[in-house]
Each structure stands twice: as C-alpha cells, then as structure tokens.
Amino acid sequence: MDNNEIIKQAEAIPQERAAALTSRINANAKIAAETLVAIGRDLKAMRDEKLYTALGCADFGEYCDKHTDIRQRQAYNFIKCYETYGKQLSELSGIGVTKLTLMTVLDEEDREELISSGDAENLSTRELQEKIDELKSKYKQLTLDYGQVKDAKQDAEQEVDKLIAKMKALAVALKEEQDKNKELESRPVEVAVQKPSDEEIKKIQDDAQKAAEKKLKAAEKQHEKEIKELREDLEKAHNAKLVAVGEKIEEIERLKSENAVLQSNAKNMKAPDETKARVKFYISQIQNTFTEVIKTISEVENDDEKAKYKTALEAVVKQLGGAVDEL
C-alpha cells in the first residue's frame, strides 16, 4: 500500500464517524419528537381516566410526585400541548414545550403565524410572552369596545320600539273616545215622569251636544299634545339613529385611510403581527359597520330621506373601491 492510499484511509475515518453521528442524532431527534407526543397522550389518559387511583394515589399531583420524574406543572404543560397541537406536536418539538404551552392561549391563526414566521423558535421565552400578552390585550380591548357600541345601539332601538307602542296605544284610546262621544250624541233623551216641553227637550239636547263636543275637543287636544310629544321623541330617536349612521360612514372613511397607510407600508416591508391583527380587525369592523348601515337605512320610512342616505352610502363605497384600486 503506497502513502497516498494510507492518507486517504486516514481522512475517510473522521468523515465516516461524522456521518454515523449525524445519522444517530437525526434518529434520536425523531424518537424525542415522537416521545413528546406519547408523553402528552399518556399523561392525559392517566389524568382523565383517573388511573392513578389504581396505584394508590389520591390525585394526579401525587401520582406525578411518586411515580414519575415529571413535576405536576410540567405534566399539565405536556397535556395542554398534546390537546392543542395533537400529532403536529412532533413536528414542533424543536420549539420547546414551554413556548408551545405559552402559545396555547392564542387562536389557531395567530399560533400558525408565530410558528411559520419563525418567531416562536427565534424569540426568547420572555420576548414571546410579551408578544402574546400584547395580542391578548389588544383583542380584549377591541372586543370590549365593540360590545359597548352594540349595547348602545340595542338600547336605542328598544327605546324607539317603546315610543311607537305608546303612540299606537294613544291612537286606540283616541278612537275609543271618539266612538263613545258618537254614541252619546245618538242616544235619545230620557223621558221623565212628567214629559218636558219641546223647548226643554231641545235645550237638553243642545246642552248634551255642547258637553259632548267640549269633551271631545278636550280629549282631541290632549291626544294631539301627547302625539306631538311622541313624534318629537321619535324624531329625536330617529335623528340619533341617523347620527349613528353618519358616524359609521365616518368610521369607514377612517378605516379606509388607515388601510391606505397599511397597504403603503406593506409594499416596502412585511407587516408586523400587530399590523396584521389590526388590518384583520378593521376589515371585520368595516363588514359589520356596513351591514349595520344598510340595516339602519332600510328602516327609514321616508323615501326621500332613504334615497339621500343611499346616495351618500354609494358615494362612500365608490370612494373605498377607488382607494382599493389604487393600492
């Protein structure tokens, strides 16, 4: 064997060992990932089926302390990860159980974004927790604001319904009063024991007629006053509703402006998670607001006013479409 062959054999030895180690590392990593799924699955079965009682343990925590090397809190983390990610957990094992557990409080879309963007793996545990807290706080505030607006709208609609019901009741009462007065007018004058003269009969009839007319006019005047007050209240409620429509249209304009800024920024860089969340929320708000505007305008009884609001809404929609085309 010459020197060149000896040198080649010597160089081949480290390469063979490195290749063997790499193969074992990858195999063990695969085993570790599958083990992570198995641990979560088995711990869940032990807890849910209370199999720990068969080993003489009073609860799941006692079982973890006495029969495993896993603390109770770690066990719950394994279970939570298994329940959230399922068999996908084996593919995410490189992120770590701690980070995967932190992300279980988010919805599936946000978790997928953190994973696909690499933030889940590259950020530190503290940085990832801060990002998750920021998302939770933002969504909580947005949900609270939307709930308050929705409650205020429902209160206004209920008040309008009450006023309409009261107005209908007054109209029924007025008709009953008018029918009663007509009955009094047509009723013959009762004859006394001593028949009154024609002049006395005529005077009684005239007095009854005048009293009926006076009572009718007083009732009509009172009802007209109440109906006028109801109409004013209804007009105020209607105007308040129209103001709400205007505010919703302004909100659409504001969202359109913010969307234009977001689209402009997106051309130069990938939008951060916060921007994506805002865009997603604002688009949802635009859809909800547009639906509420359509519903409110459709409830307007005056055709001229309805046409006016319809024209205004069409102009806003056209402006939004133009802005989207310019993106």
Short mmCIF file of C-alpha atoms in Angstrom, two decimals:
data_model
loop_
_atom_site.label_atom_id
_atom_site.label_comp_id
_atom_site.label_asym_id
_atom_site.label_seq_id
_atom_site.Cartn_x
_atom_site.Cartn_y
_atom_site.Cartn_z
CA MET A 1 0.00 0.00 0.00
CA ASP A 2 1.51 3.33 -1.02
CA ASN A 3 1.46 6.54 1.00
CA ASN A 4 -1.47 8.05 -0.94
CA GLU A 5 -3.79 5.16 -0.06
CA ILE A 6 -2.78 5.35 3.61
CA ILE A 7 -3.56 9.10 3.66
CA LYS A 8 -6.96 8.53 2.00
CA GLN A 9 -7.93 5.89 4.55
CA ALA A 10 -6.90 8.17 7.43
CA GLU A 11 -9.00 11.03 6.04
CA ALA A 12 -12.00 8.77 5.50
CA ILE A 13 -12.21 7.72 9.16
CA PRO A 14 -13.38 11.14 10.59
CA GLN A 15 -15.88 11.51 7.74
CA GLU A 16 -17.37 8.10 8.41
CA ARG A 17 -17.65 8.83 12.13
CA ALA A 18 -19.25 12.23 11.47
CA ALA A 19 -21.77 10.66 9.10
CA ALA A 20 -22.60 7.96 11.66
CA LEU A 21 -23.06 10.52 14.45
CA THR A 22 -25.29 12.66 12.24
CA SER A 23 -27.44 9.66 11.42
CA ARG A 24 -27.80 8.79 15.10
CA ILE A 25 -28.56 12.40 16.05
CA ASN A 26 -31.37 12.63 13.48
CA ALA A 27 -32.76 9.27 14.55
CA ASN A 28 -32.72 10.24 18.22
CA ALA A 29 -34.31 13.63 17.41
CA LYS A 30 -37.13 11.81 15.66
CA ILE A 31 -37.52 9.50 18.63
CA ALA A 32 -37.54 12.50 21.01
CA ALA A 33 -40.26 14.23 18.96
CA GLU A 34 -42.42 11.09 18.93
CA THR A 35 -41.77 10.65 22.64
CA LEU A 36 -43.09 14.17 23.31
CA VAL A 37 -46.41 13.24 21.71
CA ALA A 38 -46.54 9.93 23.57
CA ILE A 39 -45.86 11.57 26.95
CA GLY A 40 -48.64 14.10 26.46
CA ARG A 41 -51.07 11.43 25.27
CA ASP A 42 -50.33 9.04 28.13
CA LEU A 43 -50.39 11.72 30.83
CA LYS A 44 -53.78 12.90 29.53
CA ALA A 45 -55.15 9.36 29.71
CA MET A 46 -53.76 8.89 33.25
CA ARG A 47 -55.38 12.16 34.40
CA ASP A 48 -58.73 11.96 32.55
CA GLU A 49 -59.38 8.30 33.35
CA LYS A 50 -58.07 8.70 36.94
CA LEU A 51 -55.91 5.62 36.51
CA TYR A 52 -53.59 6.95 39.22
CA THR A 53 -56.06 5.65 41.82
CA ALA A 54 -55.08 2.12 40.81
CA LEU A 55 -51.57 2.94 42.08
CA GLY A 56 -52.88 4.16 45.42
CA CYS A 57 -52.68 7.89 44.64
CA ALA A 58 -55.38 10.29 45.77
CA ASP A 59 -54.87 12.75 42.90
CA PHE A 60 -52.87 13.38 39.77
CA GLY A 61 -50.32 15.56 41.56
CA GLU A 62 -49.45 12.80 44.00
CA TYR A 63 -49.05 10.40 41.08
CA CYS A 64 -46.56 12.77 39.37
CA ASP A 65 -44.51 13.16 42.56
CA LYS A 66 -44.36 9.47 43.49
CA HIS A 67 -44.30 7.59 40.21
CA THR A 68 -42.69 9.91 37.61
CA ASP A 69 -39.77 12.27 37.27
CA ILE A 70 -42.13 14.92 35.88
CA ARG A 71 -43.48 17.64 38.13
CA GLN A 72 -47.23 18.25 38.11
CA ARG A 73 -46.91 21.62 36.35
CA GLN A 74 -44.72 20.09 33.62
CA ALA A 75 -47.21 17.26 33.23
CA TYR A 76 -50.05 19.72 32.66
CA ASN A 77 -47.89 21.52 30.07
CA PHE A 78 -47.36 18.24 28.19
CA ILE A 79 -51.12 17.56 28.30
CA LYS A 80 -52.02 21.09 27.19
CA CYS A 81 -49.61 20.88 24.24
CA TYR A 82 -50.99 17.48 23.21
CA GLU A 83 -54.59 18.74 23.41
CA THR A 84 -53.74 21.86 21.38
CA TYR A 85 -51.38 20.56 18.70
CA GLY A 86 -52.18 16.83 18.55
CA LYS A 87 -49.87 14.78 16.31
CA GLN A 88 -48.47 18.03 14.90
CA LEU A 89 -46.62 18.32 18.20
CA SER A 90 -43.88 16.00 16.91
CA GLU A 91 -43.12 18.48 14.12
CA LEU A 92 -42.92 21.38 16.60
CA SER A 93 -40.72 19.69 19.20
CA GLY A 94 -37.79 21.95 18.32
CA ILE A 95 -39.68 24.97 19.68
CA GLY A 96 -39.86 23.50 23.17
CA VAL A 97 -42.72 22.63 25.50
CA THR A 98 -42.52 25.93 27.41
CA LYS A 99 -43.03 28.11 24.34
CA LEU A 100 -45.65 25.79 22.89
CA THR A 101 -47.56 25.99 26.17
CA LEU A 102 -47.43 29.80 26.14
CA MET A 103 -48.98 29.90 22.66
CA THR A 104 -51.96 27.71 23.61
CA VAL A 105 -53.85 30.84 24.81
CA LEU A 106 -53.94 32.21 21.23
CA ASP A 107 -56.28 31.23 18.41
CA GLU A 108 -55.08 28.82 15.76
CA GLU A 109 -54.40 31.50 13.14
CA ASP A 110 -52.13 33.54 15.42
CA ARG A 111 -50.28 30.41 16.59
CA GLU A 112 -49.67 29.38 12.97
CA GLU A 113 -48.37 32.87 12.18
CA LEU A 114 -45.89 32.78 15.08
CA ILE A 115 -44.71 29.33 14.01
CA SER A 116 -44.46 29.99 10.26
CA SER A 117 -42.73 33.35 10.76
CA GLY A 118 -40.05 31.73 12.93
CA ASP A 119 -40.80 33.99 15.91
CA ALA A 120 -41.86 31.06 18.07
CA GLU A 121 -38.45 29.45 17.64
CA ASN A 122 -36.20 32.52 17.36
CA LEU A 123 -37.64 34.75 20.11
CA SER A 124 -36.67 34.18 23.71
CA THR A 125 -39.31 32.90 26.10
CA ARG A 126 -39.67 36.38 27.64
CA GLU A 127 -39.98 38.07 24.25
CA LEU A 128 -42.55 35.53 23.09
CA GLN A 129 -44.60 36.04 26.28
CA GLU A 130 -44.57 39.82 25.73
CA LYS A 131 -45.80 39.35 22.17
CA ILE A 132 -48.58 37.02 23.31
CA ASP A 133 -49.63 39.45 26.08
CA GLU A 134 -49.75 42.27 23.55
CA LEU A 135 -52.05 40.28 21.24
CA LYS A 136 -54.34 39.26 24.12
CA SER A 137 -54.60 42.83 25.47
CA LYS A 138 -55.35 44.28 22.06
CA TYR A 139 -58.07 41.75 21.23
CA LYS A 140 -59.62 42.17 24.67
CA GLN A 141 -59.91 45.96 24.26
CA LEU A 142 -61.30 45.68 20.74
CA THR A 143 -63.90 43.16 21.87
CA LEU A 144 -64.90 45.43 24.80
CA ASP A 145 -65.30 48.50 22.54
CA TYR A 146 -67.41 46.58 20.03
CA GLY A 147 -69.63 45.19 22.79
CA GLN A 148 -70.28 48.69 24.19
CA VAL A 149 -71.27 50.06 20.78
CA LYS A 150 -73.57 47.10 20.15
CA ASP A 151 -75.26 47.51 23.57
CA ALA A 152 -75.85 51.24 22.97
CA LYS A 153 -77.45 50.51 19.59
CA GLN A 154 -79.74 47.88 21.10
CA ASP A 155 -80.82 50.30 23.87
CA ALA A 156 -81.69 52.97 21.28
CA GLU A 157 -83.73 50.51 19.22
CA GLN A 158 -85.63 49.34 22.29
CA GLU A 159 -86.45 52.96 23.22
CA VAL A 160 -87.82 53.66 19.73
CA ASP A 161 -89.96 50.49 19.91
CA LYS A 162 -91.41 51.64 23.25
CA LEU A 163 -92.30 55.07 21.84
CA ILE A 164 -94.00 53.51 18.81
CA ALA A 165 -96.02 51.16 21.05
CA LYS A 166 -97.11 54.09 23.23
CA MET A 167 -98.17 56.10 20.19
CA LYS A 168 -100.28 53.19 18.91
CA ALA A 169 -101.94 52.85 22.33
CA LEU A 170 -102.83 56.55 22.34
CA ALA A 171 -104.28 56.27 18.86
CA VAL A 172 -106.51 53.37 20.02
CA ALA A 173 -107.61 55.35 23.10
CA LEU A 174 -108.48 58.38 20.94
CA LYS A 175 -110.64 56.26 18.63
CA GLU A 176 -112.44 54.70 21.60
CA GLU A 177 -113.16 58.19 22.98
CA GLN A 178 -114.49 59.36 19.61
CA ASP A 179 -116.76 56.28 19.34
CA LYS A 180 -118.03 56.90 22.86
CA ASN A 181 -118.90 60.54 22.06
CA LYS A 182 -120.73 59.47 18.89
CA GLU A 183 -122.78 57.03 20.97
CA LEU A 184 -123.70 59.81 23.43
CA GLU A 185 -124.75 62.06 20.56
CA SER A 186 -127.07 59.42 19.09
CA ARG A 187 -128.57 58.37 22.44
CA PRO A 188 -132.18 59.73 22.91
CA VAL A 189 -133.00 61.98 25.87
CA GLU A 190 -134.54 60.01 28.73
CA VAL A 191 -138.19 60.90 29.39
CA ALA A 192 -139.04 61.97 32.94
CA VAL A 193 -142.24 61.15 34.74
CA GLN A 194 -143.58 64.50 33.62
CA LYS A 195 -142.98 64.93 29.90
CA PRO A 196 -140.88 68.05 29.31
CA SER A 197 -141.86 70.61 26.73
CA ASP A 198 -140.35 70.68 23.27
CA GLU A 199 -138.24 73.67 24.26
CA GLU A 200 -136.88 71.85 27.32
CA ILE A 201 -136.14 68.76 25.23
CA LYS A 202 -134.30 70.88 22.66
CA LYS A 203 -132.34 72.63 25.41
CA ILE A 204 -131.35 69.29 26.96
CA GLN A 205 -130.24 68.00 23.57
CA ASP A 206 -128.30 71.20 22.86
CA ASP A 207 -126.60 71.07 26.28
CA ALA A 208 -125.71 67.39 25.80
CA GLN A 209 -124.40 68.13 22.33
CA LYS A 210 -122.28 71.04 23.60
CA ALA A 211 -120.97 68.99 26.54
CA ALA A 212 -120.08 66.11 24.22
CA GLU A 213 -118.37 68.44 21.75
CA LYS A 214 -116.47 70.15 24.56
CA LYS A 215 -115.35 66.84 25.99
CA LEU A 216 -114.38 65.58 22.52
CA LYS A 217 -112.36 68.71 21.77
CA ALA A 218 -110.59 68.48 25.13
CA ALA A 219 -109.78 64.83 24.54
CA GLU A 220 -108.62 65.51 20.99
CA LYS A 221 -106.47 68.40 22.17
CA GLN A 222 -104.90 66.27 24.90
CA HIS A 223 -104.28 63.40 22.48
CA GLU A 224 -102.83 65.74 19.89
CA LYS A 225 -100.45 67.10 22.51
CA GLU A 226 -99.34 63.62 23.54
CA ILE A 227 -98.99 62.52 19.91
CA LYS A 228 -96.92 65.64 19.17
CA GLU A 229 -94.64 64.86 22.12
CA LEU A 230 -94.31 61.28 20.94
CA ARG A 231 -93.50 62.41 17.42
CA GLU A 232 -90.82 64.75 18.78
CA ASP A 233 -89.36 61.90 20.83
CA LEU A 234 -89.45 59.63 17.79
CA GLU A 235 -87.80 62.31 15.67
CA LYS A 236 -85.05 62.72 18.25
CA ALA A 237 -84.52 58.97 18.35
CA HIS A 238 -84.58 58.84 14.55
CA ASN A 239 -82.06 61.69 14.32
CA ALA A 240 -79.85 59.93 16.83
CA LYS A 241 -80.01 56.86 14.63
CA LEU A 242 -79.09 58.94 11.59
CA VAL A 243 -76.16 60.42 13.50
CA ALA A 244 -75.07 56.87 14.25
CA VAL A 245 -75.25 56.13 10.51
CA GLY A 246 -73.09 59.19 9.83
CA GLU A 247 -70.61 58.12 12.46
CA LYS A 248 -70.42 54.64 10.93
CA ILE A 249 -69.77 56.19 7.49
CA GLU A 250 -67.04 58.36 9.03
CA GLU A 251 -65.61 55.23 10.64
CA ILE A 252 -65.49 53.60 7.19
CA GLU A 253 -63.63 56.66 5.87
CA ARG A 254 -61.18 56.49 8.76
CA LEU A 255 -60.62 52.79 8.24
CA LYS A 256 -60.12 53.46 4.53
CA SER A 257 -57.39 55.99 5.34
CA GLU A 258 -55.69 53.64 7.80
CA ASN A 259 -55.93 50.80 5.29
CA ALA A 260 -54.25 53.01 2.65
CA VAL A 261 -51.38 53.69 5.05
CA LEU A 262 -51.09 49.98 5.93
CA GLN A 263 -51.05 48.99 2.26
CA SER A 264 -48.37 51.60 1.55
CA ASN A 265 -46.19 50.25 4.34
CA ALA A 266 -46.78 46.67 3.18
CA LYS A 267 -45.19 47.46 -0.21
CA ASN A 268 -41.81 48.10 1.44
CA MET A 269 -41.73 45.58 4.25
CA LYS A 270 -43.56 42.62 5.66
CA ALA A 271 -46.28 43.85 8.00
CA PRO A 272 -45.63 43.06 11.68
CA ASP A 273 -48.00 40.84 13.52
CA GLU A 274 -49.62 43.83 15.21
CA THR A 275 -50.41 45.43 11.84
CA LYS A 276 -51.86 42.20 10.52
CA ALA A 277 -54.08 41.89 13.58
CA ARG A 278 -55.25 45.48 13.18
CA VAL A 279 -55.99 45.02 9.48
CA LYS A 280 -57.89 41.81 10.24
CA PHE A 281 -59.93 43.55 12.94
CA TYR A 282 -60.61 46.68 10.87
CA ILE A 283 -61.80 44.65 7.89
CA SER A 284 -64.16 42.80 10.22
CA GLN A 285 -65.34 46.16 11.61
CA ILE A 286 -65.92 47.52 8.09
CA GLN A 287 -68.06 44.49 7.26
CA ASN A 288 -70.06 44.77 10.49
CA THR A 289 -70.43 48.55 10.14
CA PHE A 290 -71.53 48.27 6.50
CA THR A 291 -74.18 45.69 7.48
CA GLU A 292 -75.46 47.95 10.29
CA VAL A 293 -75.58 50.98 7.95
CA ILE A 294 -77.62 49.00 5.38
CA LYS A 295 -79.97 47.81 8.12
CA THR A 296 -80.41 51.33 9.57
CA ILE A 297 -81.09 52.95 6.18
CA SER A 298 -83.59 50.21 5.27
CA GLU A 299 -85.59 51.10 8.41
CA VAL A 300 -86.02 54.76 7.33
CA GLU A 301 -89.69 55.18 6.33
CA ASN A 302 -89.35 58.47 4.46
CA ASP A 303 -88.47 57.60 0.85
CA ASP A 304 -86.72 60.92 0.20
CA GLU A 305 -84.52 60.56 3.27
CA LYS A 306 -83.81 56.93 2.42
CA ALA A 307 -82.75 57.89 -1.11
CA LYS A 308 -80.49 60.62 0.30
CA TYR A 309 -78.72 58.23 2.68
CA LYS A 310 -78.50 55.56 -0.01
CA THR A 311 -76.77 58.05 -2.35
CA ALA A 312 -74.33 59.06 0.39
CA LEU A 313 -73.51 55.41 1.15
CA GLU A 314 -72.98 54.62 -2.54
CA ALA A 315 -70.54 57.54 -2.78
CA VAL A 316 -68.57 56.23 0.19
CA VAL A 317 -68.49 52.69 -1.25
CA LYS A 318 -67.31 54.09 -4.57
CA GLN A 319 -64.52 56.03 -2.82
CA LEU A 320 -63.49 52.88 -0.95
CA GLY A 321 -63.40 50.92 -4.19
CA GLY A 322 -61.25 53.62 -5.80
CA ALA A 323 -58.86 53.59 -2.88
CA VAL A 324 -58.53 49.79 -3.09
CA ASP A 325 -57.84 50.00 -6.82
CA GLU A 326 -55.02 52.46 -6.17
CA LEU A 327 -53.23 50.07 -3.75
#
